Amino acid sequence: MSAPVQATTVARQAGQAAQKGFRLHDLWPPVLTFALVIGLWELAVWFFQIPLYLLPAPSQILETFLARPVFLLRIGLVTFINAVIGCAIGVSLGCLAAALCVRWRVVADGLVPLAVAASAVPIIALSPLMGIWLGSVSPLSKIAVVAVMTFFPTLVSVYRGLVSPTADALMLMRSYAAPQRAVFARLRAPAALPFLFGALRVCATLSMIGAVVAEFFGGPQNALGVYIKTQAGILRTREAWSAILVACLFGLAFYLAVVLAERAAMPWKRGR
Amino acid sequence: MSTPPIIEFDRVNKVYQSGGGPVTALLDVSLSIATGEFIALIGPSGCGKSTLMRLIGDLEQPSSGTVRVKGKTPAQARLDRDYGIVFQAPVLYEWRTVRRNVELPLEIMGRPPAERRERAMSLLRMVGLGDFGDAYPYQLSGGMQQRAAIARALSFEPSILLMDEPFGALDEITRERMQTELLSLWSNATPRPTVIFVTHSIPEAVFLADRVVVMSPRPGRVQRIVLIDLPRPRVFETRESPRFFTLVTEVREALRATENERVGA
Ligand SMILES: Nc1ncnc2c1ncn2[C@@H]1O[C@H](COP(=O)(O)OP(=O)(O)O)[C@@H](O)[C@H]1O
Ligand SMILES: [Mg+2]
């Protein structure tokens, strides 16, 4: 067997794969598309002379943002923290519920169809109720909305991951007389990891949206959603848009953090 | 045979309850396998080879009759970790490096890390994967993955090795090489494990086994047992010897007899 030759080949492939993992060139198509859309938007606003209160040009939005970046980022941070805390709670409880579903199939039979249905329901509609229960100005009501929003998709996805191991993979564990604990820790949980990160990607985006929109129904003055709603209410569209830009930035940062964590947590996926 | 049987089937039936009514997978199977023997199970697909193997490994229960393994129930033998299993697919855990895949059974059995590591590396060297301990499964070819799976099955020195078409997905050239490698692993192991090797390749069965158990389908029965008296160690030239051809023909005719019987019935 030509093991050494194969070894260097694999090592080289692994190296290439690791480099390919960064995929800088993969960024170009979306960046170009984005630039194109922004450019067209800018042109359209000037060309059709769209009034400022209807739709400001990207350059005007940026200008407004740059006039008070610290203020805007600070109110963005208030909302972002709610989003992160809510997401952490929702995802943790979702994982816990998924684990219980695997342990007791009765729980799964009851909970999983419900969760699938709930994933399709606009949970954001709960916001006013959460306001009643937990205080409309309190961050707790926003955190609760986000937690509920992220709970169901996490439960569904992680449950699917936990039951994804094949009959053969499970039989192998059985042949080692592995205790349930070991089957969970060494087979089901790692098999569910890609599913968890899939859910996290969705939840990262979802939770920033949820936190902002929840604030439309009330919240502290120094929060992004409240600011957007007030400014839009008095037709200060530019100001509202600059706050939306901040929401996008935080949402994107959250998403990227998840992607980086995913890459760090699953080295065996990098080369593919 | 002088050695006492390690595995004994006594009039075993296995009926699966499926959507389309009961399916008799095994009918009245009696079989006794000696310690250290290399048994090949051959027969057309659906004749119950996998079922027979799973009954030994306590992965299925017989509907009637008894299976004894080292004088115990298969369940007890499984709890005593008497079985190493290799499937047609390598079933390596993709999130573990090759070495940690081989360590998996030892980890579950609570062996100390240093011992696990050493054992895994020595096995990987034995199957020609010494340089691949830190690679992930996806970086290996199908044959290399299957070698790792065999190393994993041998890691805890089980006394019985259950192999369900382990080379079925490999190309002919790799397949023949792996057959020779398997025989050398098997004959160098002390004590030598008893091997139940499921295949539907006639030359493979004859090349590897001490006895070839020919099964007939629907319902699965033991049709004939062909004693393979080829000398060991078996080498490349074994496949070219007249005796090899004679035995291949004998197994082939036994298999054809099962077909005729079915057509005639
Ligand atoms: N879990 C099962 N449930 C129902 N029928 C099964 C099951 N496993 C196998 N069978 C049936 O039992 C028969 C023998 O199957 P198997 O042992 O897998 O055969 P082989 O391995 O020789 O191809 C087949 O007819 C198959 O359809
Ligand atoms: Mg089979």
PDB file of C-alpha atoms in Angstrom, chain A residues 1-11 13-15 17-18 165-179 182-183 185-194 266-272, chain B residues 54 57-61 78-96 100-101 104-105 107-109 127-129 131-132 135-140 144 147 152-153 156 177 181:
ATOM      1  CA  MET A   1       0.000   0.000   0.000  1.00  0.00           C
ATOM      2  CA  SER A   2       1.319   3.450  -0.899  1.00  0.00           C
ATOM      3  CA  ALA A   3       0.352   4.940   2.426  1.00  0.00           C
ATOM      4  CA  PRO A   4       2.979   7.757   2.581  1.00  0.00           C
ATOM      5  CA  VAL A   5       2.032   9.019  -0.868  1.00  0.00           C
ATOM      6  CA  GLN A   6      -1.625   8.960   0.060  1.00  0.00           C
ATOM      7  CA  ALA A   7      -0.815  10.677   3.330  1.00  0.00           C
ATOM      8  CA  THR A   8       0.769  13.673   1.647  1.00  0.00           C
ATOM      9  CA  THR A   9      -2.072  13.849  -0.853  1.00  0.00           C
ATOM     10  CA  VAL A  10      -4.640  13.906   1.886  1.00  0.00           C
ATOM     11  CA  ALA A  11      -2.626  16.431   3.871  1.00  0.00           C
ATOM     12  CA  GLN A  13      -6.161  18.253   0.163  1.00  0.00           C
ATOM     13  CA  ALA A  14      -6.874  19.053   3.790  1.00  0.00           C
ATOM     14  CA  GLY A  15      -4.751  22.181   3.494  1.00  0.00           C
ATOM     15  CA  ALA A  17      -9.844  22.531   2.002  1.00  0.00           C
ATOM     16  CA  ALA A  18      -8.934  24.642   5.031  1.00  0.00           C
ATOM     17  CA  PRO A 165     -28.408   8.707  13.362  1.00  0.00           C
ATOM     18  CA  THR A 166     -28.971   5.680  11.119  1.00  0.00           C
ATOM     19  CA  ALA A 167     -30.074   2.259  12.328  1.00  0.00           C
ATOM     20  CA  ASP A 168     -26.516   1.013  11.735  1.00  0.00           C
ATOM     21  CA  ALA A 169     -24.976   3.811  13.788  1.00  0.00           C
ATOM     22  CA  LEU A 170     -27.349   2.979  16.641  1.00  0.00           C
ATOM     23  CA  MET A 171     -26.762  -0.769  16.309  1.00  0.00           C
ATOM     24  CA  LEU A 172     -23.059  -0.140  16.668  1.00  0.00           C
ATOM     25  CA  MET A 173     -23.705   1.510  20.024  1.00  0.00           C
ATOM     26  CA  ARG A 174     -25.926  -1.378  21.010  1.00  0.00           C
ATOM     27  CA  SER A 175     -23.164  -3.839  20.151  1.00  0.00           C
ATOM     28  CA  TYR A 176     -20.848  -1.995  22.572  1.00  0.00           C
ATOM     29  CA  ALA A 177     -23.581  -2.306  25.211  1.00  0.00           C
ATOM     30  CA  ALA A 178     -23.389   1.478  25.458  1.00  0.00           C
ATOM     31  CA  PRO A 179     -25.565   3.059  28.172  1.00  0.00           C
ATOM     32  CA  ALA A 182     -23.226   7.429  26.027  1.00  0.00           C
ATOM     33  CA  VAL A 183     -25.539   7.021  23.037  1.00  0.00           C
ATOM     34  CA  ALA A 185     -23.424  12.177  24.327  1.00  0.00           C
ATOM     35  CA  ARG A 186     -21.356  10.389  21.696  1.00  0.00           C
ATOM     36  CA  LEU A 187     -23.861   9.845  18.911  1.00  0.00           C
ATOM     37  CA  ARG A 188     -27.098  11.814  19.076  1.00  0.00           C
ATOM     38  CA  ALA A 189     -25.730  15.123  20.343  1.00  0.00           C
ATOM     39  CA  PRO A 190     -22.843  15.435  17.857  1.00  0.00           C
ATOM     40  CA  ALA A 191     -25.148  14.307  15.051  1.00  0.00           C
ATOM     41  CA  ALA A 192     -27.523  17.131  16.012  1.00  0.00           C
ATOM     42  CA  LEU A 193     -24.828  19.812  15.987  1.00  0.00           C
ATOM     43  CA  PRO A 194     -25.251  20.794  12.300  1.00  0.00           C
ATOM     44  CA  MET A 266     -17.405  21.607  13.416  1.00  0.00           C
ATOM     45  CA  PRO A 267     -13.900  21.249  11.973  1.00  0.00           C
ATOM     46  CA  TRP A 268     -14.985  18.102  10.085  1.00  0.00           C
ATOM     47  CA  LYS A 269     -17.314  20.176   7.907  1.00  0.00           C
ATOM     48  CA  ARG A 270     -14.655  22.635   6.804  1.00  0.00           C
ATOM     49  CA  GLY A 271     -13.243  20.755   3.864  1.00  0.00           C
ATOM     50  CA  ARG A 272     -16.547  20.212   2.126  1.00  0.00           C
TER      51      ARG A 272
ATOM     52  CA  ARG B  54     -28.259 -10.017  13.943  1.00  0.00           C
ATOM     53  CA  GLY B  57     -25.373 -10.252  17.939  1.00  0.00           C
ATOM     54  CA  ASP B  58     -28.591  -9.755  19.944  1.00  0.00           C
ATOM     55  CA  LEU B  59     -29.688  -7.088  17.509  1.00  0.00           C
ATOM     56  CA  GLU B  60     -32.842  -9.158  16.815  1.00  0.00           C
ATOM     57  CA  GLN B  61     -34.646 -11.854  18.832  1.00  0.00           C
ATOM     58  CA  ARG B  78     -23.481  -8.601  24.027  1.00  0.00           C
ATOM     59  CA  LEU B  79     -23.318  -7.206  27.544  1.00  0.00           C
ATOM     60  CA  ASP B  80     -20.003  -9.034  27.931  1.00  0.00           C
ATOM     61  CA  ARG B  81     -18.801  -7.268  24.776  1.00  0.00           C
ATOM     62  CA  ASP B  82     -18.159 -10.440  22.863  1.00  0.00           C
ATOM     63  CA  TYR B  83     -19.025  -8.903  19.479  1.00  0.00           C
ATOM     64  CA  GLY B  84     -17.249  -6.634  17.044  1.00  0.00           C
ATOM     65  CA  ILE B  85     -19.482  -5.609  14.159  1.00  0.00           C
ATOM     66  CA  VAL B  86     -18.663  -4.354  10.667  1.00  0.00           C
ATOM     67  CA  PHE B  87     -21.439  -3.299   8.288  1.00  0.00           C
ATOM     68  CA  GLN B  88     -21.445  -2.788   4.538  1.00  0.00           C
ATOM     69  CA  ALA B  89     -21.247   0.970   5.111  1.00  0.00           C
ATOM     70  CA  PRO B  90     -18.270   1.979   7.272  1.00  0.00           C
ATOM     71  CA  VAL B  91     -20.567   3.934   9.671  1.00  0.00           C
ATOM     72  CA  LEU B  92     -17.701   6.039  10.959  1.00  0.00           C
ATOM     73  CA  TYR B  93     -18.841   8.997  13.036  1.00  0.00           C
ATOM     74  CA  GLU B  94     -18.015  11.936  10.780  1.00  0.00           C
ATOM     75  CA  TRP B  95     -17.277  14.325  13.664  1.00  0.00           C
ATOM     76  CA  ARG B  96     -14.509  12.126  15.033  1.00  0.00           C
ATOM     77  CA  ARG B 100     -11.018   8.673  17.741  1.00  0.00           C
ATOM     78  CA  ASN B 101     -13.436   6.530  15.756  1.00  0.00           C
ATOM     79  CA  LEU B 104     -14.934   4.868  20.411  1.00  0.00           C
ATOM     80  CA  PRO B 105     -15.685   1.385  21.815  1.00  0.00           C
ATOM     81  CA  GLU B 107     -14.045   5.047  25.370  1.00  0.00           C
ATOM     82  CA  ILE B 108     -17.490   3.610  26.067  1.00  0.00           C
ATOM     83  CA  MET B 109     -15.894   0.723  27.918  1.00  0.00           C
ATOM     84  CA  VAL B 127      -4.579  -1.808   8.593  1.00  0.00           C
ATOM     85  CA  GLY B 128      -2.223   0.563   6.764  1.00  0.00           C
ATOM     86  CA  LEU B 129      -3.751   3.790   8.076  1.00  0.00           C
ATOM     87  CA  ASP B 131      -0.635   8.215   8.810  1.00  0.00           C
ATOM     88  CA  PHE B 132      -4.345   8.934   8.887  1.00  0.00           C
ATOM     89  CA  ALA B 135      -7.770  12.754   9.311  1.00  0.00           C
ATOM     90  CA  TYR B 136     -11.548  12.969   9.262  1.00  0.00           C
ATOM     91  CA  PRO B 137     -13.508  10.118   7.637  1.00  0.00           C
ATOM     92  CA  TYR B 138     -14.535  12.201   4.612  1.00  0.00           C
ATOM     93  CA  GLN B 139     -10.865  12.567   3.701  1.00  0.00           C
ATOM     94  CA  LEU B 140     -10.547   8.794   3.227  1.00  0.00           C
ATOM     95  CA  MET B 144      -9.719   3.168   3.749  1.00  0.00           C
ATOM     96  CA  ARG B 147     -10.269  -0.515   7.070  1.00  0.00           C
ATOM     97  CA  ARG B 152     -12.665  -0.157  15.322  1.00  0.00           C
ATOM     98  CA  ALA B 153     -14.351  -3.565  15.516  1.00  0.00           C
ATOM     99  CA  PHE B 156     -11.587  -4.167  22.137  1.00  0.00           C
ATOM    100  CA  ARG B 177      -6.594  -6.815  -1.324  1.00  0.00           C
ATOM    101  CA  GLU B 181      -5.524  -8.119   4.770  1.00  0.00           C
TER     102      GLU B 181
END
